[in-house]
């Protein structure tokens, strides 16, 4: 028996394609650090200029994009900006981050924490965490300043600070709160931070929490370093065979959170 298409099915598929391409235009204009020309939009999206022009003509009356006839460049539209401000006022960073933290915990059943950098205090604080199911679960108090120097959650932040800030943190540093380790030399610290910056994550042992192995990755926002995402693992449950798995989980979480916070990198 010959199969026939439903009436309107092709038109429906075409409409869905139009919607998807229009959304891509909105996303591209919003993600760009500067206004874009029609040619740049066409090249970025891999679409003919005629198609992009037709879609932008549909988006302009809705306030999703704005065309400047003098410069011939496309900007985010006023309605798009309004929606962005409206949503950002309703959702906190902690609420945005929680699903990502939950995915990490679901994958490894270890606690996952989000921290925020406090530039005026040259410190950090944990602002959200999702606990694992184990009775033994390492956590640190929320909204209490913690030193940057000790522990992977602080080191990955330091790795993305200006040299003068790193020097100031080191100059004021005290011994490790857990093991009493003395602060490293400036040379050793800079070597460590270079390595962290290059690979995109860090691991420390018993620096901020006793009997814990800590994995962390940086979290960026639209302005730079925002904080970190970290997973402290009790040494009793940690095996060297798990190392790569924890690194992959925490790096992926850091990248996902950075994208949610508007980082372009």
CSV table of C-alpha atoms in Angstrom, one decimal:
chain,number,residue,atom,x,y,z
A,1,UNK,CA,0.0,0.0,0.0
A,2,UNK,CA,1.3,3.4,-0.9
A,3,UNK,CA,1.9,5.7,2.0
A,4,UNK,CA,0.7,9.2,1.6
A,5,UNK,CA,1.8,12.3,3.5
A,6,UNK,CA,-0.7,14.1,5.7
A,7,UNK,CA,-2.0,17.3,4.2
A,8,UNK,CA,0.1,20.2,5.5
A,9,UNK,CA,2.9,17.9,6.8
A,10,UNK,CA,5.5,19.5,4.5
A,11,UNK,CA,4.3,23.0,5.4
A,12,UNK,CA,4.5,22.1,9.1
A,13,UNK,CA,8.1,20.8,8.6
A,14,UNK,CA,9.0,24.0,6.8
A,15,UNK,CA,7.5,26.1,9.6
A,16,UNK,CA,9.6,24.2,12.2
A,17,UNK,CA,12.7,24.8,10.1
A,18,UNK,CA,11.8,28.5,9.9
A,19,UNK,CA,11.4,28.7,13.7
A,20,UNK,CA,14.7,26.9,14.3
A,21,UNK,CA,16.6,29.2,12.0
A,22,UNK,CA,15.0,32.3,13.5
A,23,UNK,CA,16.0,31.1,17.0
A,24,UNK,CA,19.6,30.6,15.7
A,25,UNK,CA,19.6,34.2,14.5
A,26,UNK,CA,18.4,35.4,17.9
A,27,UNK,CA,21.1,33.3,19.6
A,28,UNK,CA,23.9,34.5,17.3
A,29,UNK,CA,23.0,38.2,17.7
A,30,UNK,CA,22.7,37.7,21.5
A,31,UNK,CA,26.0,35.8,21.8
A,32,UNK,CA,28.0,38.2,19.7
A,33,UNK,CA,30.1,40.8,21.7
A,34,UNK,CA,29.3,43.4,18.9
A,35,UNK,CA,26.6,44.1,16.3
A,36,UNK,CA,26.7,41.9,13.2
A,37,UNK,CA,26.3,42.6,9.5
A,38,UNK,CA,24.0,40.5,7.3
A,39,UNK,CA,27.0,38.9,5.7
A,40,UNK,CA,28.5,38.0,9.1
A,41,UNK,CA,25.1,36.4,10.1
A,42,UNK,CA,24.9,34.5,6.9
A,43,UNK,CA,28.5,33.2,7.2
A,44,UNK,CA,28.1,32.3,10.9
A,45,UNK,CA,24.8,30.4,10.3
A,46,UNK,CA,25.7,28.9,7.0
A,47,UNK,CA,22.5,30.3,5.4
A,48,UNK,CA,22.0,32.4,2.2
A,49,UNK,CA,21.9,36.1,2.8
A,50,UNK,CA,18.4,36.2,1.3
A,51,UNK,CA,17.2,33.7,3.9
A,52,UNK,CA,18.8,35.6,6.8
A,53,UNK,CA,17.3,38.9,5.5
A,54,UNK,CA,13.9,37.4,5.3
A,55,UNK,CA,14.1,36.0,8.8
A,56,UNK,CA,15.4,39.2,10.3
A,57,UNK,CA,12.5,41.0,8.7
A,58,UNK,CA,10.2,38.7,10.7
A,59,UNK,CA,12.1,39.2,13.9
A,60,UNK,CA,12.4,43.0,13.8
A,61,UNK,CA,8.7,43.8,14.4
A,62,UNK,CA,8.7,41.4,17.4
A,63,UNK,CA,11.6,43.3,19.0
A,64,UNK,CA,14.0,40.3,18.8
A,65,UNK,CA,16.6,42.0,16.7
A,66,UNK,CA,17.1,45.7,15.7
A,67,UNK,CA,18.6,46.8,12.4
A,68,UNK,CA,20.6,50.0,12.3
A,69,UNK,CA,20.2,51.4,8.8
A,70,UNK,CA,23.1,53.8,9.2
A,71,UNK,CA,25.7,51.2,10.2
A,72,UNK,CA,23.8,48.3,8.5
A,73,UNK,CA,24.4,46.1,11.6
A,74,UNK,CA,22.0,44.0,13.6
A,75,UNK,CA,21.7,44.4,17.4
A,76,UNK,CA,19.6,42.6,20.1
A,77,UNK,CA,16.1,44.0,20.0
A,78,UNK,CA,14.5,45.9,22.9
A,79,UNK,CA,12.0,43.0,23.5
A,80,UNK,CA,14.8,40.5,23.7
A,81,UNK,CA,16.6,42.7,26.2
A,82,UNK,CA,13.5,43.1,28.2
A,83,UNK,CA,13.0,39.4,28.4
A,84,UNK,CA,16.6,38.9,29.4
A,85,UNK,CA,16.4,41.3,32.2
A,86,UNK,CA,13.0,39.9,33.3
A,87,UNK,CA,14.4,36.3,33.5
A,88,UNK,CA,17.6,37.3,35.2
A,89,UNK,CA,15.6,39.0,37.9
A,90,UNK,CA,13.6,35.9,38.5
A,91,UNK,CA,16.4,33.3,38.6
A,92,UNK,CA,19.3,33.4,40.9
A,93,UNK,CA,22.7,31.9,40.0
A,94,UNK,CA,22.1,29.2,42.6
A,95,UNK,CA,18.8,28.2,41.0
A,96,UNK,CA,20.4,28.1,37.5
A,97,UNK,CA,23.3,26.0,38.8
A,98,UNK,CA,21.3,23.4,40.8
A,99,UNK,CA,20.4,21.1,37.9
A,100,UNK,CA,24.0,20.9,36.9
A,101,UNK,CA,25.1,20.1,40.4
A,102,UNK,CA,22.4,17.4,40.6
A,103,UNK,CA,23.7,15.8,37.4
A,104,UNK,CA,27.2,15.5,38.9
A,105,UNK,CA,25.8,14.0,42.1
A,106,UNK,CA,23.7,11.5,40.1
A,107,UNK,CA,26.7,10.5,38.1
A,108,UNK,CA,29.2,9.9,41.0
A,109,UNK,CA,27.1,10.0,44.2
A,110,UNK,CA,29.4,12.5,45.8
A,111,UNK,CA,28.5,16.0,47.0
A,112,UNK,CA,28.9,18.8,44.5
A,113,UNK,CA,29.3,22.5,45.5
A,114,UNK,CA,29.2,25.9,43.7
A,115,UNK,CA,31.4,28.7,45.0
A,116,UNK,CA,31.5,32.4,44.2
A,117,UNK,CA,34.6,34.6,44.2
A,118,UNK,CA,34.6,37.6,46.6
A,119,UNK,CA,37.0,40.1,45.0
A,120,UNK,CA,36.8,42.7,47.8
A,121,UNK,CA,37.7,40.1,50.4
A,122,UNK,CA,40.1,38.2,48.1
A,123,UNK,CA,38.2,35.0,49.2
A,124,UNK,CA,35.4,32.8,48.1
A,125,UNK,CA,32.3,31.3,49.6
A,126,UNK,CA,30.1,28.3,48.8
A,127,UNK,CA,26.6,29.4,47.7
A,128,UNK,CA,25.0,26.1,46.7
A,129,UNK,CA,25.5,22.4,47.2
A,130,UNK,CA,23.8,19.1,46.5
A,131,UNK,CA,24.6,16.3,48.9
A,132,UNK,CA,25.3,12.7,48.0
A,133,UNK,CA,23.4,9.8,49.5
A,134,UNK,CA,26.2,8.5,51.7
A,135,UNK,CA,26.0,9.1,55.5
A,136,UNK,CA,29.6,10.3,55.3
A,137,UNK,CA,29.3,13.4,53.1
A,138,UNK,CA,31.8,16.3,53.1
A,139,UNK,CA,30.3,19.7,53.1
A,140,UNK,CA,31.4,23.2,54.0
A,141,UNK,CA,29.1,25.9,55.4
A,142,UNK,CA,27.4,28.1,52.8
A,143,UNK,CA,27.9,31.9,52.6
A,144,UNK,CA,31.0,31.9,54.8
A,145,UNK,CA,34.2,33.3,53.4
A,146,UNK,CA,36.9,30.7,52.7
A,147,UNK,CA,40.5,31.2,51.8
A,148,UNK,CA,41.5,31.0,48.1
A,149,UNK,CA,44.9,29.5,48.6
A,150,UNK,CA,43.9,26.2,50.1
A,151,UNK,CA,41.8,23.6,48.3
A,152,UNK,CA,41.1,23.0,44.6
A,153,UNK,CA,37.9,25.1,44.7
A,154,UNK,CA,40.0,28.2,45.5
A,155,UNK,CA,43.0,27.5,43.4
A,156,UNK,CA,41.0,27.3,40.2
A,157,UNK,CA,39.7,30.8,40.9
A,158,UNK,CA,43.2,32.1,41.7
A,159,UNK,CA,44.5,30.7,38.4
A,160,UNK,CA,42.3,33.3,36.6
A,161,UNK,CA,43.1,36.3,38.7
A,162,UNK,CA,45.5,39.1,37.7
A,163,UNK,CA,49.1,38.7,39.0
A,164,UNK,CA,48.7,41.5,41.5
A,165,UNK,CA,45.7,39.8,43.1
A,166,UNK,CA,47.5,36.5,43.3
A,167,UNK,CA,50.4,38.3,45.1
A,168,UNK,CA,48.0,40.0,47.5
A,169,UNK,CA,46.3,36.7,48.3
A,170,UNK,CA,49.7,35.0,48.9
A,171,UNK,CA,51.0,37.9,51.0
A,172,UNK,CA,48.0,37.6,53.4
A,173,UNK,CA,47.8,33.8,53.4
A,174,UNK,CA,47.9,31.8,56.6
A,175,UNK,CA,48.8,28.1,57.1
A,176,UNK,CA,46.4,25.5,55.8
A,177,UNK,CA,43.4,25.3,58.1
A,178,UNK,CA,43.5,21.5,58.1
A,179,UNK,CA,47.0,20.2,58.0
A,180,UNK,CA,48.9,23.4,58.9
A,181,UNK,CA,50.8,23.5,55.6
A,182,UNK,CA,52.9,26.6,55.2
A,183,UNK,CA,52.0,28.8,52.2
A,184,UNK,CA,54.0,28.0,49.0
A,185,UNK,CA,56.6,30.2,47.6
A,186,UNK,CA,55.5,32.7,44.9
A,187,UNK,CA,57.4,30.7,42.3
A,188,UNK,CA,55.8,27.4,43.3
A,189,UNK,CA,52.3,28.9,43.4
A,190,UNK,CA,52.7,30.5,40.0
A,191,UNK,CA,53.8,27.1,38.5
A,192,UNK,CA,50.8,25.5,40.1
A,193,UNK,CA,48.4,28.1,38.8
A,194,UNK,CA,49.9,28.0,35.3
A,195,UNK,CA,49.3,24.3,35.2
A,196,UNK,CA,45.7,24.7,36.5
A,197,UNK,CA,45.0,27.3,33.9
A,198,UNK,CA,46.4,25.2,31.1
A,199,UNK,CA,44.4,22.0,31.9
A,200,UNK,CA,41.2,23.6,33.3
A,201,UNK,CA,40.9,21.8,36.6
A,202,UNK,CA,42.7,21.1,39.9
A,203,UNK,CA,42.9,18.4,42.5
A,204,UNK,CA,44.1,18.7,46.1
A,205,UNK,CA,44.4,16.3,49.0
A,206,UNK,CA,43.3,17.3,52.5
A,207,UNK,CA,43.9,21.0,52.2
A,208,UNK,CA,40.5,22.4,53.0
A,209,UNK,CA,38.8,19.3,54.4
A,210,UNK,CA,40.7,16.5,56.3
A,211,UNK,CA,40.7,13.1,54.7
A,212,UNK,CA,39.2,14.4,51.4
A,213,UNK,CA,40.3,14.5,47.8
A,214,UNK,CA,39.0,17.7,46.1
A,215,UNK,CA,38.3,18.1,42.4
A,216,UNK,CA,37.3,21.6,41.0
A,217,UNK,CA,36.9,23.5,37.8
A,218,UNK,CA,36.5,27.3,37.3
A,219,UNK,CA,33.2,28.9,36.5
A,220,UNK,CA,33.1,32.0,34.4
A,221,UNK,CA,30.4,34.6,33.7
A,222,UNK,CA,30.2,37.3,31.1
A,223,UNK,CA,32.8,39.4,33.0
A,224,UNK,CA,35.4,36.8,33.8
A,225,UNK,CA,35.9,34.4,36.7
A,226,UNK,CA,32.8,33.9,38.8
A,227,UNK,CA,33.7,31.1,41.1
A,228,UNK,CA,34.2,27.3,40.9
A,229,UNK,CA,32.4,24.0,41.0
A,230,UNK,CA,33.9,21.3,43.2
A,231,UNK,CA,33.4,17.8,44.4
A,232,UNK,CA,35.1,16.7,47.7
A,233,UNK,CA,35.5,12.9,47.9
A,234,UNK,CA,36.3,11.1,51.2
A,235,UNK,CA,39.6,9.3,50.8
A,236,UNK,CA,37.9,6.2,52.1
A,237,UNK,CA,35.7,6.1,49.0
A,238,UNK,CA,38.3,7.4,46.5
A,239,UNK,CA,40.3,5.1,44.2
A,240,UNK,CA,42.9,6.4,41.7
A,241,UNK,CA,41.0,4.6,39.0
A,242,UNK,CA,38.2,7.1,39.5
A,243,UNK,CA,40.5,10.1,38.8
A,244,UNK,CA,39.7,10.6,35.2
A,245,UNK,CA,35.9,10.2,35.7
A,246,UNK,CA,35.9,12.9,38.4
A,247,UNK,CA,37.9,15.2,36.2
A,248,UNK,CA,35.6,14.8,33.2
A,249,UNK,CA,32.5,15.3,35.4
A,250,UNK,CA,33.8,18.5,37.1
A,251,UNK,CA,35.2,20.1,33.9
A,252,UNK,CA,32.0,19.4,32.0
A,253,UNK,CA,30.0,21.0,34.9
A,254,UNK,CA,32.2,24.0,34.9
A,255,UNK,CA,31.8,24.5,31.2
A,256,UNK,CA,28.0,24.1,31.4
A,257,UNK,CA,27.7,26.6,34.3
A,258,UNK,CA,29.9,29.1,32.5
A,259,UNK,CA,27.7,28.9,29.4
A,260,UNK,CA,24.6,29.4,31.6
A,261,UNK,CA,26.2,32.5,33.1
A,262,UNK,CA,26.9,34.1,29.7
A,263,UNK,CA,30.6,33.3,29.3
A,264,UNK,CA,31.8,33.3,25.7
A,265,UNK,CA,35.0,31.3,25.5
